XYZ file of C-alpha atoms in Angstrom:
212
model
C 0.066 -0.021 0.228
C 1.222 3.379 -0.864
C 2.436 5.343 2.365
C 1.344 8.843 2.956
C 3.460 11.539 4.691
C 2.310 11.454 8.296
C 0.068 14.537 9.547
C -2.380 14.747 12.340
C -5.553 14.475 10.489
C -8.198 15.915 12.809
C -11.876 16.376 13.017
C -14.283 17.610 10.248
C -17.369 18.878 12.538
C -19.451 19.054 9.199
C -20.170 15.784 7.907
C -22.624 14.517 5.347
C -22.873 13.358 1.749
C -24.563 15.161 -1.046
C -25.578 18.803 -0.389
C -27.579 21.559 -2.012
C -26.496 24.968 -1.982
C -29.071 27.633 -1.093
C -29.884 28.908 -4.629
C -29.321 25.893 -6.542
C -26.472 24.467 -8.701
C -25.268 27.674 -10.132
C -24.012 28.990 -6.550
C -20.678 27.080 -7.047
C -19.926 28.730 -10.341
C -19.959 25.381 -12.062
C -21.602 24.265 -15.386
C -24.134 21.584 -14.892
C -22.334 18.404 -16.415
C -24.121 15.867 -18.615
C -23.956 12.313 -17.486
C -20.798 11.218 -19.450
C -19.033 8.608 -17.779
C -15.431 9.405 -16.960
C -12.506 7.034 -16.682
C -13.638 5.494 -13.374
C -17.157 4.881 -14.460
C -15.582 3.063 -17.666
C -13.517 0.898 -15.289
C -16.457 -0.398 -13.330
C -18.427 2.576 -11.619
C -17.657 4.432 -8.547
C -18.558 1.424 -6.386
C -15.187 -0.094 -7.501
C -13.190 2.849 -6.271
C -15.016 3.180 -3.038
C -14.010 1.570 0.326
C -14.845 -1.813 1.271
C -14.556 -3.428 4.641
C -11.120 -5.245 3.976
C -9.705 -2.035 2.678
C -9.000 -0.225 5.934
C -8.045 -2.728 8.954
C -9.740 -1.979 11.971
C -12.490 0.020 10.521
C -16.299 -0.863 9.754
C -17.329 0.535 6.315
C -20.954 1.040 5.689
C -22.988 2.564 2.680
C -24.831 5.847 3.417
C -27.803 7.580 1.520
C -28.110 10.745 3.922
C -28.439 13.793 2.002
C -27.648 17.496 3.555
C -28.587 20.934 2.662
C -25.676 23.346 3.026
C -26.331 27.107 2.750
C -23.783 29.908 3.326
C -24.015 33.805 3.766
C -21.905 34.470 0.792
C -22.216 32.508 -2.491
C -18.498 32.748 -2.880
C -17.795 30.518 0.033
C -20.306 27.796 -1.066
C -17.301 25.371 -2.521
C -15.611 25.665 0.677
C -18.682 24.904 2.664
C -19.308 21.785 0.486
C -15.736 20.616 0.932
C -15.527 21.154 4.712
C -19.109 19.492 5.314
C -17.655 16.267 3.337
C -20.239 17.076 0.503
C -19.717 17.537 -3.180
C -19.140 20.659 -5.160
C -21.144 21.150 -8.273
C -23.335 18.836 -9.911
C -21.441 15.541 -10.527
C -23.058 12.822 -12.548
C -22.945 10.438 -9.967
C -22.011 9.932 -6.285
C -21.466 7.118 -3.871
C -21.319 7.566 0.175
C -19.063 5.547 2.608
C -18.852 5.607 6.417
C -15.908 4.268 8.033
C -15.701 3.925 11.789
C -12.867 2.704 14.135
C -10.180 4.088 16.344
C -12.621 6.138 18.030
C -13.234 8.006 14.696
C -16.089 8.263 11.876
C -15.135 9.181 8.583
C -17.380 10.408 5.571
C -15.828 9.707 2.254
C -18.040 10.861 -0.790
C -16.691 9.886 -4.271
C -18.042 12.079 -7.088
C -17.554 11.270 -10.846
C -17.873 14.356 -13.047
C -18.072 15.011 -16.658
C -15.060 16.021 -18.655
C -13.428 18.910 -17.094
C -15.564 19.282 -14.422
C -13.556 17.600 -11.877
C -10.946 20.232 -12.398
C -13.394 22.900 -12.190
C -14.709 21.711 -8.738
C -11.069 21.570 -7.205
C -10.431 25.200 -8.654
C -13.873 26.285 -7.268
C -12.673 25.198 -3.711
C -9.299 27.297 -4.047
C -10.964 30.345 -5.260
C -13.315 30.072 -2.404
C -10.317 29.477 -0.033
C -8.909 32.835 -1.260
C -11.993 34.861 -1.060
C -13.346 33.139 2.325
C -10.068 32.473 4.221
C -11.136 34.993 6.953
C -14.321 32.763 7.692
C -17.837 32.547 6.814
C -21.199 31.330 8.112
C -22.612 28.109 7.034
C -26.200 26.282 7.858
C -26.098 22.854 7.559
C -29.770 21.108 7.804
C -30.924 24.274 9.583
C -27.989 24.337 12.212
C -25.737 27.333 12.167
C -21.763 26.865 11.952
C -19.527 29.857 12.142
C -16.378 28.913 10.436
C -13.140 30.833 11.497
C -10.117 31.214 9.523
C -9.555 28.588 6.843
C -5.837 27.441 5.985
C -4.495 25.169 3.726
C -3.063 21.847 5.225
C -0.679 19.204 4.053
C -2.290 17.181 1.665
C -1.037 13.381 0.234
C 0.699 12.879 -2.692
C -0.256 10.127 -5.168
C -3.283 11.578 -7.206
C -3.660 14.386 -9.951
C -4.538 16.732 -7.561
C -5.076 16.884 -3.546
C -5.942 19.765 -1.156
C -6.126 19.838 2.433
C -8.369 22.293 4.600
C -8.189 23.214 8.184
C -10.336 25.401 10.338
C -11.955 26.097 13.751
C -15.871 25.856 13.448
C -18.253 26.948 16.284
C -21.779 25.414 16.910
C -23.879 26.182 19.882
C -21.214 27.963 21.477
C -18.668 24.919 20.990
C -15.589 25.337 18.842
C -14.123 22.378 17.271
C -10.981 21.967 14.984
C -12.094 20.870 11.456
C -10.194 19.410 8.617
C -11.159 18.072 5.032
C -8.919 16.226 2.475
C -10.181 16.491 -1.451
C -8.485 14.135 -3.854
C -8.888 14.272 -7.577
C -8.001 11.458 -9.921
C -9.016 11.968 -13.439
C -12.620 12.884 -13.460
C -13.209 11.436 -9.820
C -13.159 13.601 -6.835
C -13.219 12.185 -3.139
C -14.220 14.376 -0.349
C -13.123 13.065 3.041
C -14.062 14.691 6.475
C -13.888 12.916 9.663
C -15.034 13.056 13.373
C -12.725 13.410 15.571
C -10.071 12.354 13.015
C -9.429 11.115 9.414
C -6.853 8.183 10.398
C -4.326 7.470 8.145
C -5.540 3.902 7.577
C -8.747 5.583 6.113
C -7.090 7.970 4.114
C -4.170 5.562 2.716
C -7.041 3.087 1.773
C -8.948 5.470 -0.209
C -5.874 6.904 -1.699
C -4.838 3.570 -3.203
C -8.288 2.906 -4.397
C -8.468 6.055 -6.194
C -4.944 5.912 -7.936
């Protein structure tokens, strides 16, 4: 298995799978893709790249079908809010969601298959939102308000076409919690990872290998 440069992968307070921004798919500044299969889909679908029980030793892996609604005070911050919540940016052609629990952590992994060029657009949108909203913003997830403090880029693993790490402090109901996200792109597929209270290396490594 490919080894990853170690870092302390802390919690992502905002967890979920597919999310819809407050005003529809256009808020992220992304074009709505047609359902054209990319490399992952042609190789057998997103299910083949999703985590399975045997992939991360010591973790229980299950399928999730939950959907969350994410809204932000500023549309420019929407891609960042989606990434930190473990949900998708833009309108992928298909998604699969896995929940991995073990070592005292629960990790949500969302795999999204995009039309040609849209996976890169999603990554770029997150980077642009980071530039615009690094000082923080307010997000509402399923009606619960989250005040996101300063957002900073974090160490991201190698081994895919693009990788991004994010770190922030999120306040909810008066409690502040460290939040992190890891976003990986391989071809037309993007993996969005978030975890509580951490993203253990075993899960991150396992998903990276299956995505590579």
